[in-house]
Backbone as CSV, one residue per row, in Angstrom:
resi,resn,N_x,N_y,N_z,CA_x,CA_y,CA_z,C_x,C_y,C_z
1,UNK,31.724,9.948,11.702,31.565,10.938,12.761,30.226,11.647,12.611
2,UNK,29.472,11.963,13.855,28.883,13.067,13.651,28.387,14.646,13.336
3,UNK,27.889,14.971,12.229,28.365,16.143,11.967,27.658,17.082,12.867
4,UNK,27.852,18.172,12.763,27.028,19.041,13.497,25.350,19.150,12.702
5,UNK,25.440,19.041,11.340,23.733,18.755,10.904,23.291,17.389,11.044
6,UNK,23.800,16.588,11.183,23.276,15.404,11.643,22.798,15.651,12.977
7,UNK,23.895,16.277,13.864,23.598,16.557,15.222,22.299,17.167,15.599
8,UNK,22.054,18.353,14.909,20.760,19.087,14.775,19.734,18.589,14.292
9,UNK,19.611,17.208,13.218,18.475,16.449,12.795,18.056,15.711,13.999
10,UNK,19.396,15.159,14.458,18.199,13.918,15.619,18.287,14.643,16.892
11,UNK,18.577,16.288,17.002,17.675,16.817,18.056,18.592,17.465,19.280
12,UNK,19.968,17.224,19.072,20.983,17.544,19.732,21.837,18.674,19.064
13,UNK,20.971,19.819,19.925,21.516,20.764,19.701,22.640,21.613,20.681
14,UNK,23.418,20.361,20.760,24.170,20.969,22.364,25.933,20.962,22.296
15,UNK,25.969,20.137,21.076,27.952,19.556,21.024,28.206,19.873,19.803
16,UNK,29.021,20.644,19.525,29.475,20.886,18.200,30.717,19.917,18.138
17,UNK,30.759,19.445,16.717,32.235,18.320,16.906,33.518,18.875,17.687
18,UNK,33.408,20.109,17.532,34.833,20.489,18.288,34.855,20.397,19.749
19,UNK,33.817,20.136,20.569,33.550,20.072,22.013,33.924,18.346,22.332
20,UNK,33.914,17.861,21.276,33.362,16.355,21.904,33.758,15.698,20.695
21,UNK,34.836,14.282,21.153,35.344,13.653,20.175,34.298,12.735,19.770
22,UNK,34.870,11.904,18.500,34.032,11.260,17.679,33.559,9.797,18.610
23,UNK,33.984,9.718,19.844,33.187,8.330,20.984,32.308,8.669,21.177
24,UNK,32.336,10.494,22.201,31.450,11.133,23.037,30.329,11.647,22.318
25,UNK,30.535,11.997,21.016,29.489,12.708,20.575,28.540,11.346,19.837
26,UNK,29.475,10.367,19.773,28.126,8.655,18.982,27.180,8.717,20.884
27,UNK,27.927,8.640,21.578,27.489,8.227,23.029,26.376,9.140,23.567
28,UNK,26.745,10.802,23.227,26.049,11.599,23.496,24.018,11.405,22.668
29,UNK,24.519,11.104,21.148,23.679,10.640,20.510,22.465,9.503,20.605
30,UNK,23.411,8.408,21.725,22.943,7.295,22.117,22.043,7.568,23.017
31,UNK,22.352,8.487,24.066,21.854,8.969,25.071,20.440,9.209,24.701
32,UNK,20.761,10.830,23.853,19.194,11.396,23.572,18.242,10.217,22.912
33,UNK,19.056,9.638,22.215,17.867,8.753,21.482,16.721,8.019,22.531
34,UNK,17.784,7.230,23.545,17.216,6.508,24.720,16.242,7.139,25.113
35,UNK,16.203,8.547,25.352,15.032,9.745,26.519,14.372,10.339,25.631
36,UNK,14.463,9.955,24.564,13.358,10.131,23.583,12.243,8.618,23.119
37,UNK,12.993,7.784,23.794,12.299,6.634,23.096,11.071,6.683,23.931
38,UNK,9.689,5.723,23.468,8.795,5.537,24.277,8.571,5.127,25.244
39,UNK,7.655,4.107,25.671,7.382,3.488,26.740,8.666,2.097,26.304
40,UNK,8.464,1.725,25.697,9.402,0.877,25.171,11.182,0.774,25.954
41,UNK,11.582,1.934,26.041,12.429,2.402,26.225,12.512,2.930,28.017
42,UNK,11.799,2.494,28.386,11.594,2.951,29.551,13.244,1.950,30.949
43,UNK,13.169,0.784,30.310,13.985,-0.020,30.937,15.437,0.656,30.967
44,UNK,16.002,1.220,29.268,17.011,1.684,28.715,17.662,3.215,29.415
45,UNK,16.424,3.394,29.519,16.269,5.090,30.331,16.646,5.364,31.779
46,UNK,16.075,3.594,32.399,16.880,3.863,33.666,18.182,3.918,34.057
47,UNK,18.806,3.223,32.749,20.001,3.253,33.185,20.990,4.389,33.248
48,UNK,20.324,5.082,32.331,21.084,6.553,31.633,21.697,7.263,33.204
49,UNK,20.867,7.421,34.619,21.738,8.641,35.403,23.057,7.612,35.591
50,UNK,23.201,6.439,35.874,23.983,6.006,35.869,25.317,5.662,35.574
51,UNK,25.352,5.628,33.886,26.462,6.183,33.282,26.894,7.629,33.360
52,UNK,25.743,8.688,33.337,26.002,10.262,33.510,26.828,10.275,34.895
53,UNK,26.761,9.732,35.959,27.741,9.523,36.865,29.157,9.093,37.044
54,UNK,29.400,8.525,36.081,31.012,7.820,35.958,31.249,9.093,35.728
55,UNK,32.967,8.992,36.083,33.825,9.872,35.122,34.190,10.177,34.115
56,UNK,34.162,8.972,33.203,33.893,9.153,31.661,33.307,10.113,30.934
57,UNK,31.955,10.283,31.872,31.005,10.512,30.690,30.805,12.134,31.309
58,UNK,32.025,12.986,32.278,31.995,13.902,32.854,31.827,15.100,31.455
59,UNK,32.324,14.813,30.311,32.468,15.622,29.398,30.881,15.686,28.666
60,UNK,30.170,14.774,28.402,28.520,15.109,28.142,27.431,15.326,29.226
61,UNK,27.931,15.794,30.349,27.318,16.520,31.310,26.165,17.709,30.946
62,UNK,27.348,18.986,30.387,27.065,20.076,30.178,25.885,19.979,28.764
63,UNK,26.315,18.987,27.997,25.318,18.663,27.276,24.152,18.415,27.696
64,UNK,24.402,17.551,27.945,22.938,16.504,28.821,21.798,17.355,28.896
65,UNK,22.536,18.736,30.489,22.153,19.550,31.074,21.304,20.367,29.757
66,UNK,22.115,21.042,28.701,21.314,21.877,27.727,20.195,21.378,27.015
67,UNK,20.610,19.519,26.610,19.154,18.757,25.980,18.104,19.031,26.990
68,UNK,18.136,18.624,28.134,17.164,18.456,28.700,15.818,20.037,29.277
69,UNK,16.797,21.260,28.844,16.289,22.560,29.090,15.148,22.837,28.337
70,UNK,15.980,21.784,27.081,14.636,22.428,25.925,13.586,20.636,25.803
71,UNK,13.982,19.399,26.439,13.460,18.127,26.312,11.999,18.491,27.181
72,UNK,12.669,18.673,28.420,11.250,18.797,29.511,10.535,19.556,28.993
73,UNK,10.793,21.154,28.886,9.113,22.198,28.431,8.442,21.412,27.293
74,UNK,9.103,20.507,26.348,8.259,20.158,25.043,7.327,19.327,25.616
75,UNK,7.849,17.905,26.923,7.119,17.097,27.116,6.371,16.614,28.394
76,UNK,6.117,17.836,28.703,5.444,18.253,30.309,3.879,17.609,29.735
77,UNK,3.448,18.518,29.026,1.968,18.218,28.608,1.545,16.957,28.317
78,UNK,2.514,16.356,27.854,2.014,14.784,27.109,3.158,13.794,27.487
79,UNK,3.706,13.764,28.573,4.726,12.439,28.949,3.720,12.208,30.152
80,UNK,3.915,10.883,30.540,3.748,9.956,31.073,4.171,10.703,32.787
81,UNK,3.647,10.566,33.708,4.593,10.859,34.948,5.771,10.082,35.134
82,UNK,6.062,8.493,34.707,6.913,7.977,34.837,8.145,8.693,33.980
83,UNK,7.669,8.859,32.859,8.706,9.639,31.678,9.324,10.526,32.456
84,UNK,8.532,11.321,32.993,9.109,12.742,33.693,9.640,12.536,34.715
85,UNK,9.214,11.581,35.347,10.317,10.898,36.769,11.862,10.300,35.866
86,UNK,11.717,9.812,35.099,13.113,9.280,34.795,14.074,10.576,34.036
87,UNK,13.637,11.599,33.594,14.104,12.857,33.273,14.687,13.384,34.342
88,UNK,13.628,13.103,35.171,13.859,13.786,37.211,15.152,13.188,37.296
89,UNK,15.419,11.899,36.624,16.751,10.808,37.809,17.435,11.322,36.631
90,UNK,17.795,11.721,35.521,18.946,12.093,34.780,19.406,13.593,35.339
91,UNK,18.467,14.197,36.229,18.887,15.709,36.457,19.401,15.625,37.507
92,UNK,18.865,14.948,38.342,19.602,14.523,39.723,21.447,14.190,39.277
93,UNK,21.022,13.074,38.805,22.394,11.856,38.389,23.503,13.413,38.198
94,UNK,23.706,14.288,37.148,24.228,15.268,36.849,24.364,16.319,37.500
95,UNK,23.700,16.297,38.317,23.674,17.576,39.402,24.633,17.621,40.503
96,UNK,24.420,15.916,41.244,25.233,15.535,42.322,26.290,14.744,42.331
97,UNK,26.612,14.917,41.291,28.594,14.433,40.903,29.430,15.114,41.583
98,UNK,30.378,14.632,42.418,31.595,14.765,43.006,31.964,16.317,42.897
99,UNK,32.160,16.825,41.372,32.504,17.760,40.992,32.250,17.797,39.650
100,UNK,32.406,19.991,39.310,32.180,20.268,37.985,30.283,20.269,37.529
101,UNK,29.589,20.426,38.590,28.362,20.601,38.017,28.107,21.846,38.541
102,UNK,29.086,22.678,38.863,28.461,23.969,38.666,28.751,24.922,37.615
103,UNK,29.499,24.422,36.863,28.983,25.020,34.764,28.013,24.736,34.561
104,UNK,26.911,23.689,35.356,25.477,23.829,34.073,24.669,23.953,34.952
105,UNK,24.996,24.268,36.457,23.554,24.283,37.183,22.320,25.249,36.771
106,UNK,23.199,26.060,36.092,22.053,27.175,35.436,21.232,26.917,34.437
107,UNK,21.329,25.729,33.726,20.751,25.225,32.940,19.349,23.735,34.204
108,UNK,20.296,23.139,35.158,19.538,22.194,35.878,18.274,23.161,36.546
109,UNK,19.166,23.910,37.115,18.144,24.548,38.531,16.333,24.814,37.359
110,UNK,16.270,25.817,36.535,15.096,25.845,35.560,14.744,24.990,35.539
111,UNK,15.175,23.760,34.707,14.418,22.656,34.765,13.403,21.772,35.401
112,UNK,14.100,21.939,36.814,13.845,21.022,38.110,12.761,22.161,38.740
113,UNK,12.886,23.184,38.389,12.022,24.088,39.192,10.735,23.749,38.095
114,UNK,10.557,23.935,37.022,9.605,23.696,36.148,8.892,22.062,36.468
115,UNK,9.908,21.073,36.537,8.695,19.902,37.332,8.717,19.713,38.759
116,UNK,9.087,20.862,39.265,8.112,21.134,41.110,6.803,22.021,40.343
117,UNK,7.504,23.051,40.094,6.020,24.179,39.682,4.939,24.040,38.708
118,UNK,5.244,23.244,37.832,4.210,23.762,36.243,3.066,23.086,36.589
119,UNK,2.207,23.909,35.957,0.523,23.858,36.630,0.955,22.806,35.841
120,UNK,1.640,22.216,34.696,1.115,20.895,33.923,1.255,19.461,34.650
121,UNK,2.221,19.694,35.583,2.061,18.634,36.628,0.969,18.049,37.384
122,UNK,1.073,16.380,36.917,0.095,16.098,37.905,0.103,14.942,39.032
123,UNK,1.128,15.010,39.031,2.373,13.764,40.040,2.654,14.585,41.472
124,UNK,2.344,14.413,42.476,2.208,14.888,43.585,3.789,14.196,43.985
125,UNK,3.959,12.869,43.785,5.679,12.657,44.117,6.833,13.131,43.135
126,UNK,6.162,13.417,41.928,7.670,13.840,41.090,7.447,15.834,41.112
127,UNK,6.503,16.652,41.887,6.578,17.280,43.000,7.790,17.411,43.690
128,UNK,7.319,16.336,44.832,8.750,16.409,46.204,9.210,16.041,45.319
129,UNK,9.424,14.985,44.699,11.286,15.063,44.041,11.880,15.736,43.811
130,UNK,11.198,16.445,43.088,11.547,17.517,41.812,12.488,18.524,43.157
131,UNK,11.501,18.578,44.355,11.622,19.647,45.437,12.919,19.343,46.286
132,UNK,12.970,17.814,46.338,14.022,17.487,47.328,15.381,17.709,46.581
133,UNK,15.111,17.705,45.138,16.598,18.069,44.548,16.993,19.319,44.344
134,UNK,15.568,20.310,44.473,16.257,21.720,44.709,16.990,21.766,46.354
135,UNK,16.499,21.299,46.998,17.126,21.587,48.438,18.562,20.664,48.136
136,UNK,18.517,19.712,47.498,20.242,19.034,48.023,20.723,20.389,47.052
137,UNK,20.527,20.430,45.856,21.205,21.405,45.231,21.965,22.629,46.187
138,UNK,20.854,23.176,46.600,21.088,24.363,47.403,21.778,24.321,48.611
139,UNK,22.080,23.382,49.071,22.725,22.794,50.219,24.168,22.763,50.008
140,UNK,24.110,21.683,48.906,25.370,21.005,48.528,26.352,22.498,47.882
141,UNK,25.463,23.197,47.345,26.899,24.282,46.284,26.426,25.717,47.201
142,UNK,26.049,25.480,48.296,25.746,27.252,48.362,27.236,27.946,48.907
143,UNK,28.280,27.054,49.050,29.111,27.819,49.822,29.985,28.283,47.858
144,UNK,30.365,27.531,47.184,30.500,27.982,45.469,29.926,29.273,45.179
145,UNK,27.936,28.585,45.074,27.312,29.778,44.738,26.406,30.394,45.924
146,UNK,27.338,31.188,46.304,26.965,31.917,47.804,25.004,32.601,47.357
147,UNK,24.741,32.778,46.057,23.139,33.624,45.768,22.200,32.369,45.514
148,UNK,22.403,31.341,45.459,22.239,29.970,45.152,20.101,30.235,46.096
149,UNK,20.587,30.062,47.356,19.423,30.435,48.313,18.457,31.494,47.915
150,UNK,18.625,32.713,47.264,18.275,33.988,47.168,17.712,34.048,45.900
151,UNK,18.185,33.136,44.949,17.625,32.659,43.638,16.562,31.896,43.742
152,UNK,16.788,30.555,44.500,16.036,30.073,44.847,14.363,30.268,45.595
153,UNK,14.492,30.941,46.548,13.568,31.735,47.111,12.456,32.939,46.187
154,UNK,13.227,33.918,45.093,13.063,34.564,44.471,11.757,33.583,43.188
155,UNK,12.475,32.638,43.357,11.786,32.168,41.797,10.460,31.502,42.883
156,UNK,10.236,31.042,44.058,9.032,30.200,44.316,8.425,31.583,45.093
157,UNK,9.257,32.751,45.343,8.057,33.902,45.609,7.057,34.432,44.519
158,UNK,7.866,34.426,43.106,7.317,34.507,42.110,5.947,33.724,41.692
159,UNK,6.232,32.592,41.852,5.357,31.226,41.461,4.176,31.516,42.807
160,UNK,4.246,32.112,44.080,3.002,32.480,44.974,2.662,33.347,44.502
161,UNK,3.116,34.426,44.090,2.310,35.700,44.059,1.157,35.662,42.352
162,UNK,1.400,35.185,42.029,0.661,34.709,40.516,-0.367,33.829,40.713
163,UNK,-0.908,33.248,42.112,-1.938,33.130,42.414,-2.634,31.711,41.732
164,UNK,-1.407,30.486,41.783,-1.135,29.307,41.488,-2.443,28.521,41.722
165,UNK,-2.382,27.447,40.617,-3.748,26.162,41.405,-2.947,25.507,42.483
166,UNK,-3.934,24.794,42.415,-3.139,23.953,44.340,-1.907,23.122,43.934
167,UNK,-1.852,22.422,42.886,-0.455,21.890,42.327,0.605,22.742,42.781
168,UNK,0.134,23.758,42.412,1.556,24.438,41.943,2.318,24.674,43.839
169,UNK,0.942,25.533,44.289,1.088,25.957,46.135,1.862,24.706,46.457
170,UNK,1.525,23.296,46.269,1.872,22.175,46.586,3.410,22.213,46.263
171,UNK,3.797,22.007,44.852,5.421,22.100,44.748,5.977,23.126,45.351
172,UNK,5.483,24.322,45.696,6.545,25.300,46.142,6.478,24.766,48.014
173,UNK,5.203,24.578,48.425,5.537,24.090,49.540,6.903,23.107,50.494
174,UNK,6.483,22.071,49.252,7.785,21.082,49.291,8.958,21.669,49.127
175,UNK,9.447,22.859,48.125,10.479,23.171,47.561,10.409,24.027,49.249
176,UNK,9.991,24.684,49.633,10.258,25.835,50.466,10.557,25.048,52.082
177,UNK,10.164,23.884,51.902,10.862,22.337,53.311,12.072,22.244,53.183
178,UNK,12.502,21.828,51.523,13.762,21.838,51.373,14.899,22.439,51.604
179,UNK,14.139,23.290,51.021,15.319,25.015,50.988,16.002,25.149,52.495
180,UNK,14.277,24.867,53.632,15.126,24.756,55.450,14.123,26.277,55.685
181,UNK,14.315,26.309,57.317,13.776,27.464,57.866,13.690,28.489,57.678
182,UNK,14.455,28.945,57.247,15.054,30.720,56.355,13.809,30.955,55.550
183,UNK,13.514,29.320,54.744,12.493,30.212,53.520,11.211,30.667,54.597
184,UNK,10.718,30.227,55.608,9.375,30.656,56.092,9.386,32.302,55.952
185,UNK,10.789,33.044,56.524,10.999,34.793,56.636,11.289,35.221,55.568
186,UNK,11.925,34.194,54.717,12.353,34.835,53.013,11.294,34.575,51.834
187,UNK,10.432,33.845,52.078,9.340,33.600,51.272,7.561,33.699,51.832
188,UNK,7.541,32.764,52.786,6.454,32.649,53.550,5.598,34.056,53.926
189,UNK,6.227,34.598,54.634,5.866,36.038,55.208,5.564,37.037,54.349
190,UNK,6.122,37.314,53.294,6.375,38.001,52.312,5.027,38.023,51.768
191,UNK,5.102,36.738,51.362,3.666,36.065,50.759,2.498,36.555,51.537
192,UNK,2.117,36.173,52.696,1.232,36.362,53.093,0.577,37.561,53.517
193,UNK,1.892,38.300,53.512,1.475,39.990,54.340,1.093,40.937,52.824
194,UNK,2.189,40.332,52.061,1.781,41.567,50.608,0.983,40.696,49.692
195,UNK,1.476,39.261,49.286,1.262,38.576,48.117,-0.554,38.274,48.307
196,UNK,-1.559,38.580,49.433,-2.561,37.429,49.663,-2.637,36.216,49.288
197,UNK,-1.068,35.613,50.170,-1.533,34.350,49.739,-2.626,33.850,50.721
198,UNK,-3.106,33.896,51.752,-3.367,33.598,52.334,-5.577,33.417,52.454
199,UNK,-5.660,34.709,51.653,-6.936,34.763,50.956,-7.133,33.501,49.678
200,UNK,-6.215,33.765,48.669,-5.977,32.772,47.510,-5.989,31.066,48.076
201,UNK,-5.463,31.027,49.183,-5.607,29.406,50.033,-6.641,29.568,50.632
202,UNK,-7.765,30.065,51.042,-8.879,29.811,51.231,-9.570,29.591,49.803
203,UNK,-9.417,30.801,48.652,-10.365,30.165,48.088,-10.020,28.585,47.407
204,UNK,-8.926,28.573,47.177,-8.519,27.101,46.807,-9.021,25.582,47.219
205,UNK,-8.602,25.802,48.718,-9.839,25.313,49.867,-10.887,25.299,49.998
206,UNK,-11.984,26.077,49.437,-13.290,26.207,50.328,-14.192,25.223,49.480
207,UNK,-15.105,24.074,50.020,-15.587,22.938,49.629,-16.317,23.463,48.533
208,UNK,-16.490,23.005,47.457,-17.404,22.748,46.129,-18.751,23.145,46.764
209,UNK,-19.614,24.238,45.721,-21.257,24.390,46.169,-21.713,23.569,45.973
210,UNK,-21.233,22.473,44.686,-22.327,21.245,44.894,-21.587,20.073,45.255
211,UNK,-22.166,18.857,45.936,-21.490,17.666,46.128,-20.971,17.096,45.564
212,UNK,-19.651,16.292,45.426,-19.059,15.565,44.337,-18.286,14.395,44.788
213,UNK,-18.336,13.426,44.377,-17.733,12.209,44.767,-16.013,12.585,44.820
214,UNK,-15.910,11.915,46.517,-14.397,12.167,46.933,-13.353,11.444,45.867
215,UNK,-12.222,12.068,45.852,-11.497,11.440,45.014,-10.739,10.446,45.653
216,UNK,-10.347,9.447,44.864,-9.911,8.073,45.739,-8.160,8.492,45.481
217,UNK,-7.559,8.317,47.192,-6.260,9.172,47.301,-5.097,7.912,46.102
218,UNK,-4.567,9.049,46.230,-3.435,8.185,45.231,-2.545,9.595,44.697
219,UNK,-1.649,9.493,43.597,-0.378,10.131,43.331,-1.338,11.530,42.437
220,UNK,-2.330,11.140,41.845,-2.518,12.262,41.084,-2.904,13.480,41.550
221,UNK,-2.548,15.134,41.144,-2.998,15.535,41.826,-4.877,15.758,41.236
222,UNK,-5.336,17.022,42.572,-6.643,17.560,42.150,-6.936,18.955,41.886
223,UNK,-7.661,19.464,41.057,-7.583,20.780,40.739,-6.506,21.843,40.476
């Protein structure tokens, strides 16, 4: 069996043996190892939202959810965009189960907001992703968690008024499509009348004093 210091050596700090019998917690183990592995591991990794979807594996959910709170901030700076896209499909996979993912959404929602927002992003599609899964989120449980919207909104007013590089304007944009019309009066406005966002997007915008070779379009972002 796994002990709980074994548990804590290879990095799973989320199941104490008493949460999770001696299958779930080898399985749970199996898991992290996989989303820790390298490029190597990349094949192994896809499969992971997959099983997190059965019913089986409904009991290392809440886990999952806590590895991954503290997995992503470590490896924003130095993963791969693909890495961080397949992190993206394990948060999804767990999020939009049938039922019972609203014990850890409080652990998902951070996450997913951190790869729409973090200046360390530089994936313009794992962005919208990141964005389109705050909106199913918010969709799917707001009648559960009736503040779900109001949270939501709150945290990407935050992320404007701090006067973001264009990445960042970029994910909240997407996130604020998702969210639906409401955010333009609950966020948008707000922004622009008190926050200057609207000064801050010019200067973001305004062409380079000296000339510089256009960047050839593709996923990464610029500046």
């Amino acid at each position: 069996a796994l002990t709980a210091a074994a548990a804590a050596a290879a990095g799973v700090l989320v199941a104490p043996p008493a949460l999770l019998d001696e299958v779930n917690m080898g399985l749970l183990r199996r898991i992290v190892a996989v989303l820790e592995g390298g490029r190597e591991a990349s094949k192994r990794r896809a499969l992971v939202p997959e099983l997190l979807r059965r019913p089986l594996a409904a009991p290392l959910r809440p886990f999952v959810a806590h590895y991954l709170v503290r997995r992503v901030p470590q490896r924003l700076a130095r993963a791969s965009a693909e890495e961080l896209m397949s992190l993206l499909g394990v948060l999804e996979s767990i999020a939009l189960v049938p039922q019972g993912a609203e014990f850890y959404l409080h652990q998902v929602m951070p996450t997913t907001f951190l790869l729409c927002l973090s200046p360390a992003i530089g994936s313009r599609s794992l962005r919208r992703r990141a964005a389109a899964l705050i909106g199913r989120i918010a969709t799917r449980y707001h009648d559960s968690i009736p503040e779900i919207y109001d949270q939501a909104w709150r945290v990407l007013e935050e992320a404007l008024r701090r006067r973001p590089p264009l990445g960042v304007v970029t994910g909240a944009a997407h996130a604020l499509v998702a969210l639906g019309p409401a955010s333009a009066s609950q966020v948008l406005a707000p922004a622009f009348r008190e926050g200057g966002l609207a000064a801050h997007l010019a200067a973001l915008l305004r062409p380079p004093s000296s000339p510089s070779a256009a960047s050839a379009p593709g996923d990464s972002e610029g500046g």
